[in-house]
């Protein structure tokens, strides 16, 4: 199973762009990269998914270099409500493969 | 609300008792997953259903744990002879059929179990 490594925590200020990088050196050819957000006492919420290059949706962008051994979640102009744990996952060819690590605790300060 | 629902939201039980949790997925989702999450950790995969068939199980799912999904709709997760180590948040998720839909799961609010 592909493993991921991401920072334990990050701090940012309101209005800034936040980039959270995840490394996944053993990613397999058919693995996708997915990011989730989780607030306390809630289930995780899907943010974005990609395979290569760049993916953008209404809440975030996902940058994936050609070797796919890392990925960067970019959150534009964060607000206090973006304070949450962000999980990077790789996998997708089976339910068992989708493995959550410990995530990155993002704290947005006023 | 058309999201994933879980009941109860909280459950306190004494060691040795049996507990059962229910999950109602989003109606058009045929895939259903159970996870367990302890404080400070990400969710751990427990089991997966496609319709009524239980297709994958984690080795974390000991013989005290059993899950069902009769008729491919709601699902139940039962823990027999609970132990204090079973205290955790139990999360249910569902997703649409499709090649990459394992990745885009919709989670419920969870059931927090406390075993005294």
PDB file of C-alpha atoms in Angstrom:
ATOM      1  CA  UNK A   1       0.000   0.000   0.000  1.00  0.00           C
ATOM      2  CA  UNK A   2       1.262   3.477  -0.880  1.00  0.00           C
ATOM      3  CA  UNK A   3       2.176   5.506   2.194  1.00  0.00           C
ATOM      4  CA  UNK A   4       1.928   9.251   2.511  1.00  0.00           C
ATOM      5  CA  UNK A   5       3.901  11.762   4.515  1.00  0.00           C
ATOM      6  CA  UNK A   6       2.595  15.214   5.268  1.00  0.00           C
ATOM      7  CA  UNK A   7       3.383  17.885   7.889  1.00  0.00           C
ATOM      8  CA  UNK A   8       1.748  17.367  11.239  1.00  0.00           C
ATOM      9  CA  UNK A   9       0.643  20.986  11.510  1.00  0.00           C
ATOM     10  CA  UNK A  10       0.685  24.340   9.748  1.00  0.00           C
ATOM     11  CA  UNK A  11      -0.353  27.830  10.738  1.00  0.00           C
ATOM     12  CA  UNK A  12      -1.539  30.543   8.398  1.00  0.00           C
ATOM     13  CA  UNK A  13      -3.311  33.883   8.513  1.00  0.00           C
ATOM     14  CA  UNK A  14      -6.646  34.816   7.060  1.00  0.00           C
ATOM     15  CA  UNK A  15      -6.486  35.797   3.414  1.00  0.00           C
ATOM     16  CA  UNK A  16      -3.261  33.947   2.694  1.00  0.00           C
ATOM     17  CA  UNK A  17      -2.770  31.109   0.248  1.00  0.00           C
ATOM     18  CA  UNK A  18      -1.888  27.846   1.958  1.00  0.00           C
ATOM     19  CA  UNK A  19       0.025  25.027   0.317  1.00  0.00           C
ATOM     20  CA  UNK A  20       0.167  21.608   1.972  1.00  0.00           C
ATOM     21  CA  UNK A  21       2.566  19.148   0.422  1.00  0.00           C
ATOM     22  CA  UNK A  22       2.280  15.398   0.648  1.00  0.00           C
ATOM     23  CA  UNK A  23       4.923  12.907  -0.376  1.00  0.00           C
ATOM     24  CA  UNK A  24       4.009   9.468  -1.703  1.00  0.00           C
ATOM     25  CA  UNK A  25       7.191   7.923  -3.072  1.00  0.00           C
ATOM     26  CA  UNK A  26       5.670   4.484  -3.647  1.00  0.00           C
ATOM     27  CA  UNK A  27       2.604   5.570  -5.576  1.00  0.00           C
ATOM     28  CA  UNK A  28       1.433   2.956  -8.051  1.00  0.00           C
ATOM     29  CA  UNK A  29       0.608   3.564 -11.686  1.00  0.00           C
ATOM     30  CA  UNK A  30      -3.131   3.255 -11.175  1.00  0.00           C
ATOM     31  CA  UNK A  31      -3.293   5.206  -7.902  1.00  0.00           C
ATOM     32  CA  UNK A  32      -5.125   8.499  -7.674  1.00  0.00           C
ATOM     33  CA  UNK A  33      -4.334  11.264  -5.178  1.00  0.00           C
ATOM     34  CA  UNK A  34      -7.188  12.501  -3.057  1.00  0.00           C
ATOM     35  CA  UNK A  35      -7.491  15.126  -0.328  1.00  0.00           C
ATOM     36  CA  UNK A  36     -10.069  15.274   2.424  1.00  0.00           C
ATOM     37  CA  UNK A  37     -10.889  17.888   5.062  1.00  0.00           C
ATOM     38  CA  UNK A  38     -12.145  17.041   8.530  1.00  0.00           C
ATOM     39  CA  UNK A  39     -13.578  19.295  11.220  1.00  0.00           C
ATOM     40  CA  UNK A  40     -13.793  18.129  14.856  1.00  0.00           C
ATOM     41  CA  UNK A  41     -16.627  15.700  15.530  1.00  0.00           C
ATOM     42  CA  UNK A  42     -17.511  15.435  11.835  1.00  0.00           C
ATOM     43  CA  UNK A  43     -16.757  12.917   9.133  1.00  0.00           C
ATOM     44  CA  UNK A  44     -14.141  13.779   6.507  1.00  0.00           C
ATOM     45  CA  UNK A  45     -15.243  15.736   3.460  1.00  0.00           C
ATOM     46  CA  UNK A  46     -13.859  15.150  -0.028  1.00  0.00           C
ATOM     47  CA  UNK A  47     -12.007  18.180  -1.389  1.00  0.00           C
ATOM     48  CA  UNK A  48     -10.257  17.232  -4.604  1.00  0.00           C
ATOM     49  CA  UNK A  49      -8.798  14.333  -6.559  1.00  0.00           C
ATOM     50  CA  UNK A  50      -6.219  14.102  -9.322  1.00  0.00           C
ATOM     51  CA  UNK A  51      -3.964  11.782 -11.263  1.00  0.00           C
ATOM     52  CA  UNK A  52      -1.375  14.108 -12.804  1.00  0.00           C
ATOM     53  CA  UNK A  53      -0.619  17.767 -13.574  1.00  0.00           C
ATOM     54  CA  UNK A  54      -3.110  20.220 -12.113  1.00  0.00           C
ATOM     55  CA  UNK A  55      -6.703  19.966 -11.023  1.00  0.00           C
ATOM     56  CA  UNK A  56      -8.783  22.911  -9.838  1.00  0.00           C
ATOM     57  CA  UNK A  57     -12.258  23.133  -8.400  1.00  0.00           C
ATOM     58  CA  UNK A  58     -14.221  25.779  -6.575  1.00  0.00           C
ATOM     59  CA  UNK A  59     -12.418  25.276  -3.277  1.00  0.00           C
ATOM     60  CA  UNK A  60      -8.858  24.153  -4.030  1.00  0.00           C
ATOM     61  CA  UNK A  61      -6.172  23.285  -6.536  1.00  0.00           C
ATOM     62  CA  UNK A  62      -4.091  20.146  -6.636  1.00  0.00           C
ATOM     63  CA  UNK A  63      -0.628  20.197  -8.185  1.00  0.00           C
ATOM     64  CA  UNK A  64       1.010  16.899  -9.129  1.00  0.00           C
ATOM     65  CA  UNK A  65       4.503  16.815 -10.683  1.00  0.00           C
ATOM     66  CA  UNK A  66       5.366  14.495 -13.520  1.00  0.00           C
ATOM     67  CA  UNK A  67       6.927  11.841 -11.280  1.00  0.00           C
ATOM     68  CA  UNK A  68       3.782  11.819  -9.075  1.00  0.00           C
ATOM     69  CA  UNK A  69       5.861  11.212  -5.965  1.00  0.00           C
ATOM     70  CA  UNK A  70       4.380  14.228  -4.260  1.00  0.00           C
ATOM     71  CA  UNK A  71       1.382  16.484  -4.493  1.00  0.00           C
ATOM     72  CA  UNK A  72       0.442  19.920  -3.190  1.00  0.00           C
ATOM     73  CA  UNK A  73      -2.978  21.024  -2.058  1.00  0.00           C
ATOM     74  CA  UNK A  74      -3.421  24.752  -2.512  1.00  0.00           C
ATOM     75  CA  UNK A  75      -6.132  26.651  -0.632  1.00  0.00           C
ATOM     76  CA  UNK A  76      -6.546  30.223  -1.861  1.00  0.00           C
ATOM     77  CA  UNK A  77      -7.293  33.009   0.589  1.00  0.00           C
ATOM     78  CA  UNK A  78      -8.034  30.897   3.650  1.00  0.00           C
ATOM     79  CA  UNK A  79     -10.484  31.985   6.308  1.00  0.00           C
ATOM     80  CA  UNK A  80     -10.893  30.992   9.955  1.00  0.00           C
ATOM     81  CA  UNK A  81     -13.413  28.346   8.887  1.00  0.00           C
ATOM     82  CA  UNK A  82     -10.697  26.501   6.964  1.00  0.00           C
ATOM     83  CA  UNK A  83      -9.124  25.465  10.261  1.00  0.00           C
ATOM     84  CA  UNK A  84      -9.308  21.684  10.038  1.00  0.00           C
ATOM     85  CA  UNK A  85      -7.293  18.515   9.515  1.00  0.00           C
ATOM     86  CA  UNK A  86      -6.368  17.825   5.898  1.00  0.00           C
ATOM     87  CA  UNK A  87      -5.642  14.281   4.749  1.00  0.00           C
ATOM     88  CA  UNK A  88      -3.715  13.217   1.671  1.00  0.00           C
ATOM     89  CA  UNK A  89      -4.543   9.750   0.366  1.00  0.00           C
ATOM     90  CA  UNK A  90      -3.335   7.663  -2.538  1.00  0.00           C
ATOM     91  CA  UNK A  91      -5.049   4.631  -3.959  1.00  0.00           C
ATOM     92  CA  UNK A  92      -8.373   3.989  -5.556  1.00  0.00           C
ATOM     93  CA  UNK A  93      -8.329   0.577  -7.109  1.00  0.00           C
ATOM     94  CA  UNK A  94      -9.912  -0.993  -4.043  1.00  0.00           C
ATOM     95  CA  UNK A  95     -11.737   0.189  -0.951  1.00  0.00           C
ATOM     96  CA  UNK A  96      -9.067  -1.218   1.344  1.00  0.00           C
ATOM     97  CA  UNK A  97      -6.353   0.820  -0.357  1.00  0.00           C
ATOM     98  CA  UNK A  98      -7.745   4.166   0.677  1.00  0.00           C
ATOM     99  CA  UNK A  99      -5.584   4.775   3.721  1.00  0.00           C
ATOM    100  CA  UNK A 100      -5.839   7.892   5.854  1.00  0.00           C
ATOM    101  CA  UNK A 101      -2.668   8.946   7.639  1.00  0.00           C
ATOM    102  CA  UNK A 102      -2.588  11.323  10.580  1.00  0.00           C
ATOM    103  CA  UNK A 103      -3.222  14.374   8.411  1.00  0.00           C
ATOM    104  CA  UNK A 104      -2.111  17.993   8.676  1.00  0.00           C
ATOM    105  CA  UNK A 105      -3.737  20.219  11.248  1.00  0.00           C
ATOM    106  CA  UNK A 106      -4.157  23.601   9.586  1.00  0.00           C
ATOM    107  CA  UNK A 107      -4.818  26.493  11.924  1.00  0.00           C
ATOM    108  CA  UNK A 108      -5.882  29.779  10.378  1.00  0.00           C
ATOM    109  CA  UNK A 109      -5.218  32.742  12.600  1.00  0.00           C
ATOM    110  CA  UNK A 110      -6.957  36.126  12.450  1.00  0.00           C
TER     111      UNK A 110
ATOM    112  CA  UNK B   1     -31.030  16.353   4.263  1.00  0.00           C
ATOM    113  CA  UNK B   2     -29.870  13.821   1.688  1.00  0.00           C
ATOM    114  CA  UNK B   3     -26.469  13.047   3.146  1.00  0.00           C
ATOM    115  CA  UNK B   4     -25.236   9.962   4.960  1.00  0.00           C
ATOM    116  CA  UNK B   5     -26.886   9.546   8.337  1.00  0.00           C
ATOM    117  CA  UNK B   6     -25.730   7.521  11.316  1.00  0.00           C
ATOM    118  CA  UNK B   7     -27.514   6.512  14.478  1.00  0.00           C
ATOM    119  CA  UNK B   8     -27.009   6.833  17.309  1.00  0.00           C
ATOM    120  CA  UNK B   9     -24.606   9.760  17.377  1.00  0.00           C
ATOM    121  CA  UNK B  10     -23.297   8.774  20.775  1.00  0.00           C
ATOM    122  CA  UNK B  11     -23.302   5.474  22.628  1.00  0.00           C
ATOM    123  CA  UNK B  12     -22.005   4.744  26.105  1.00  0.00           C
ATOM    124  CA  UNK B  13     -21.855   1.129  27.130  1.00  0.00           C
ATOM    125  CA  UNK B  14     -20.259  -1.092  29.711  1.00  0.00           C
ATOM    126  CA  UNK B  15     -17.493  -3.494  28.877  1.00  0.00           C
ATOM    127  CA  UNK B  16     -18.869  -6.818  27.712  1.00  0.00           C
ATOM    128  CA  UNK B  17     -22.105  -5.441  26.278  1.00  0.00           C
ATOM    129  CA  UNK B  18     -23.088  -5.657  22.626  1.00  0.00           C
ATOM    130  CA  UNK B  19     -23.745  -2.530  20.577  1.00  0.00           C
ATOM    131  CA  UNK B  20     -25.179  -1.949  17.122  1.00  0.00           C
ATOM    132  CA  UNK B  21     -24.828   1.105  14.924  1.00  0.00           C
ATOM    133  CA  UNK B  22     -26.844   1.986  11.864  1.00  0.00           C
ATOM    134  CA  UNK B  23     -25.828   3.800   8.694  1.00  0.00           C
ATOM    135  CA  UNK B  24     -28.152   5.097   5.995  1.00  0.00           C
ATOM    136  CA  UNK B  25     -26.179   5.956   2.873  1.00  0.00           C
ATOM    137  CA  UNK B  26     -27.094   8.407   0.143  1.00  0.00           C
ATOM    138  CA  UNK B  27     -29.884   6.664  -1.738  1.00  0.00           C
ATOM    139  CA  UNK B  28     -28.242   6.229  -5.143  1.00  0.00           C
ATOM    140  CA  UNK B  29     -24.905   5.092  -3.696  1.00  0.00           C
ATOM    141  CA  UNK B  30     -24.360   1.359  -3.976  1.00  0.00           C
ATOM    142  CA  UNK B  31     -20.991   1.372  -2.196  1.00  0.00           C
ATOM    143  CA  UNK B  32     -20.829   1.602   1.578  1.00  0.00           C
ATOM    144  CA  UNK B  33     -17.832   1.699   3.892  1.00  0.00           C
ATOM    145  CA  UNK B  34     -17.213   1.544   7.632  1.00  0.00           C
ATOM    146  CA  UNK B  35     -14.236   3.158   9.331  1.00  0.00           C
ATOM    147  CA  UNK B  36     -13.009   3.553  12.876  1.00  0.00           C
ATOM    148  CA  UNK B  37     -11.254   6.688  14.057  1.00  0.00           C
ATOM    149  CA  UNK B  38      -9.446   7.225  17.341  1.00  0.00           C
ATOM    150  CA  UNK B  39      -8.333  10.551  18.726  1.00  0.00           C
ATOM    151  CA  UNK B  40      -5.543  12.172  16.738  1.00  0.00           C
ATOM    152  CA  UNK B  41      -5.572   9.556  14.000  1.00  0.00           C
ATOM    153  CA  UNK B  42      -7.141   9.364  10.596  1.00  0.00           C
ATOM    154  CA  UNK B  43      -9.996   6.961   9.889  1.00  0.00           C
ATOM    155  CA  UNK B  44      -9.048   3.277   9.571  1.00  0.00           C
ATOM    156  CA  UNK B  45     -10.847   1.151   7.011  1.00  0.00           C
ATOM    157  CA  UNK B  46     -12.963  -1.647   8.473  1.00  0.00           C
ATOM    158  CA  UNK B  47     -15.151  -3.043   5.734  1.00  0.00           C
ATOM    159  CA  UNK B  48     -16.788  -2.353   2.371  1.00  0.00           C
ATOM    160  CA  UNK B  49     -20.066  -3.351   0.755  1.00  0.00           C
ATOM    161  CA  UNK B  50     -21.110  -3.191  -2.832  1.00  0.00           C
ATOM    162  CA  UNK B  51     -24.872  -3.451  -2.730  1.00  0.00           C
ATOM    163  CA  UNK B  52     -25.562  -6.218  -0.217  1.00  0.00           C
ATOM    164  CA  UNK B  53     -22.265  -8.023  -0.722  1.00  0.00           C
ATOM    165  CA  UNK B  54     -19.464  -7.511   1.781  1.00  0.00           C
ATOM    166  CA  UNK B  55     -16.477  -7.477  -0.545  1.00  0.00           C
ATOM    167  CA  UNK B  56     -13.583  -6.327   1.621  1.00  0.00           C
ATOM    168  CA  UNK B  57     -12.724  -6.602   5.291  1.00  0.00           C
ATOM    169  CA  UNK B  58      -9.760  -5.289   7.207  1.00  0.00           C
ATOM    170  CA  UNK B  59      -7.872  -7.511   9.601  1.00  0.00           C
ATOM    171  CA  UNK B  60      -8.882  -4.887  12.168  1.00  0.00           C
ATOM    172  CA  UNK B  61     -12.366  -6.363  11.928  1.00  0.00           C
ATOM    173  CA  UNK B  62     -12.031  -9.048  14.576  1.00  0.00           C
ATOM    174  CA  UNK B  63     -14.589 -11.789  15.057  1.00  0.00           C
ATOM    175  CA  UNK B  64     -16.377  -9.578  17.582  1.00  0.00           C
ATOM    176  CA  UNK B  65     -17.281  -7.202  14.773  1.00  0.00           C
ATOM    177  CA  UNK B  66     -19.923  -7.981  12.197  1.00  0.00           C
ATOM    178  CA  UNK B  67     -21.464  -5.819   9.525  1.00  0.00           C
ATOM    179  CA  UNK B  68     -24.474  -6.349   7.339  1.00  0.00           C
ATOM    180  CA  UNK B  69     -26.212  -4.561   4.562  1.00  0.00           C
ATOM    181  CA  UNK B  70     -29.489  -6.352   3.890  1.00  0.00           C
ATOM    182  CA  UNK B  71     -31.112  -5.477   0.589  1.00  0.00           C
ATOM    183  CA  UNK B  72     -28.232  -3.154  -0.253  1.00  0.00           C
ATOM    184  CA  UNK B  73     -29.714  -0.192   1.552  1.00  0.00           C
ATOM    185  CA  UNK B  74     -28.864   0.673   5.168  1.00  0.00           C
ATOM    186  CA  UNK B  75     -26.050  -1.070   6.992  1.00  0.00           C
ATOM    187  CA  UNK B  76     -25.459  -2.112  10.578  1.00  0.00           C
ATOM    188  CA  UNK B  77     -22.217  -2.617  12.432  1.00  0.00           C
ATOM    189  CA  UNK B  78     -22.378  -4.751  15.559  1.00  0.00           C
ATOM    190  CA  UNK B  79     -19.683  -5.096  18.161  1.00  0.00           C
ATOM    191  CA  UNK B  80     -20.078  -7.997  20.557  1.00  0.00           C
ATOM    192  CA  UNK B  81     -18.511  -8.193  24.001  1.00  0.00           C
ATOM    193  CA  UNK B  82     -17.213  -4.653  23.808  1.00  0.00           C
ATOM    194  CA  UNK B  83     -13.794  -3.808  25.201  1.00  0.00           C
ATOM    195  CA  UNK B  84     -12.434  -0.456  26.316  1.00  0.00           C
ATOM    196  CA  UNK B  85     -10.177  -0.454  23.266  1.00  0.00           C
ATOM    197  CA  UNK B  86     -13.262  -0.324  21.074  1.00  0.00           C
ATOM    198  CA  UNK B  87     -13.914   3.242  22.218  1.00  0.00           C
ATOM    199  CA  UNK B  88     -13.688   5.336  19.059  1.00  0.00           C
ATOM    200  CA  UNK B  89     -15.682   7.193  16.449  1.00  0.00           C
ATOM    201  CA  UNK B  90     -17.273   4.825  13.945  1.00  0.00           C
ATOM    202  CA  UNK B  91     -17.740   6.434  10.572  1.00  0.00           C
ATOM    203  CA  UNK B  92     -19.833   5.309   7.660  1.00  0.00           C
ATOM    204  CA  UNK B  93     -19.344   6.514   4.098  1.00  0.00           C
ATOM    205  CA  UNK B  94     -20.948   5.833   0.740  1.00  0.00           C
ATOM    206  CA  UNK B  95     -20.045   6.407  -2.867  1.00  0.00           C
ATOM    207  CA  UNK B  96     -21.335   5.962  -6.385  1.00  0.00           C
ATOM    208  CA  UNK B  97     -20.268   3.084  -8.600  1.00  0.00           C
ATOM    209  CA  UNK B  98     -17.359   3.856 -10.900  1.00  0.00           C
ATOM    210  CA  UNK B  99     -13.670   3.396 -11.405  1.00  0.00           C
ATOM    211  CA  UNK B 100     -12.455   6.160  -9.123  1.00  0.00           C
ATOM    212  CA  UNK B 101     -15.388   6.474  -6.796  1.00  0.00           C
ATOM    213  CA  UNK B 102     -13.551   4.679  -3.998  1.00  0.00           C
ATOM    214  CA  UNK B 103     -11.729   7.978  -3.655  1.00  0.00           C
ATOM    215  CA  UNK B 104     -14.769  10.262  -3.508  1.00  0.00           C
ATOM    216  CA  UNK B 105     -16.631   9.050  -0.482  1.00  0.00           C
ATOM    217  CA  UNK B 106     -19.354  10.880   1.381  1.00  0.00           C
ATOM    218  CA  UNK B 107     -19.051  10.465   5.121  1.00  0.00           C
ATOM    219  CA  UNK B 108     -21.671  10.540   7.804  1.00  0.00           C
ATOM    220  CA  UNK B 109     -21.259  12.365  11.122  1.00  0.00           C
ATOM    221  CA  UNK B 110     -20.156   9.233  12.925  1.00  0.00           C
ATOM    222  CA  UNK B 111     -21.179   7.374  16.054  1.00  0.00           C
ATOM    223  CA  UNK B 112     -18.984   8.000  19.052  1.00  0.00           C
ATOM    224  CA  UNK B 113     -18.682   4.885  21.209  1.00  0.00           C
ATOM    225  CA  UNK B 114     -17.462   5.026  24.780  1.00  0.00           C
ATOM    226  CA  UNK B 115     -16.884   1.729  26.555  1.00  0.00           C
ATOM    227  CA  UNK B 116     -16.671   2.052  30.332  1.00  0.00           C
TER     228      UNK B 116
END
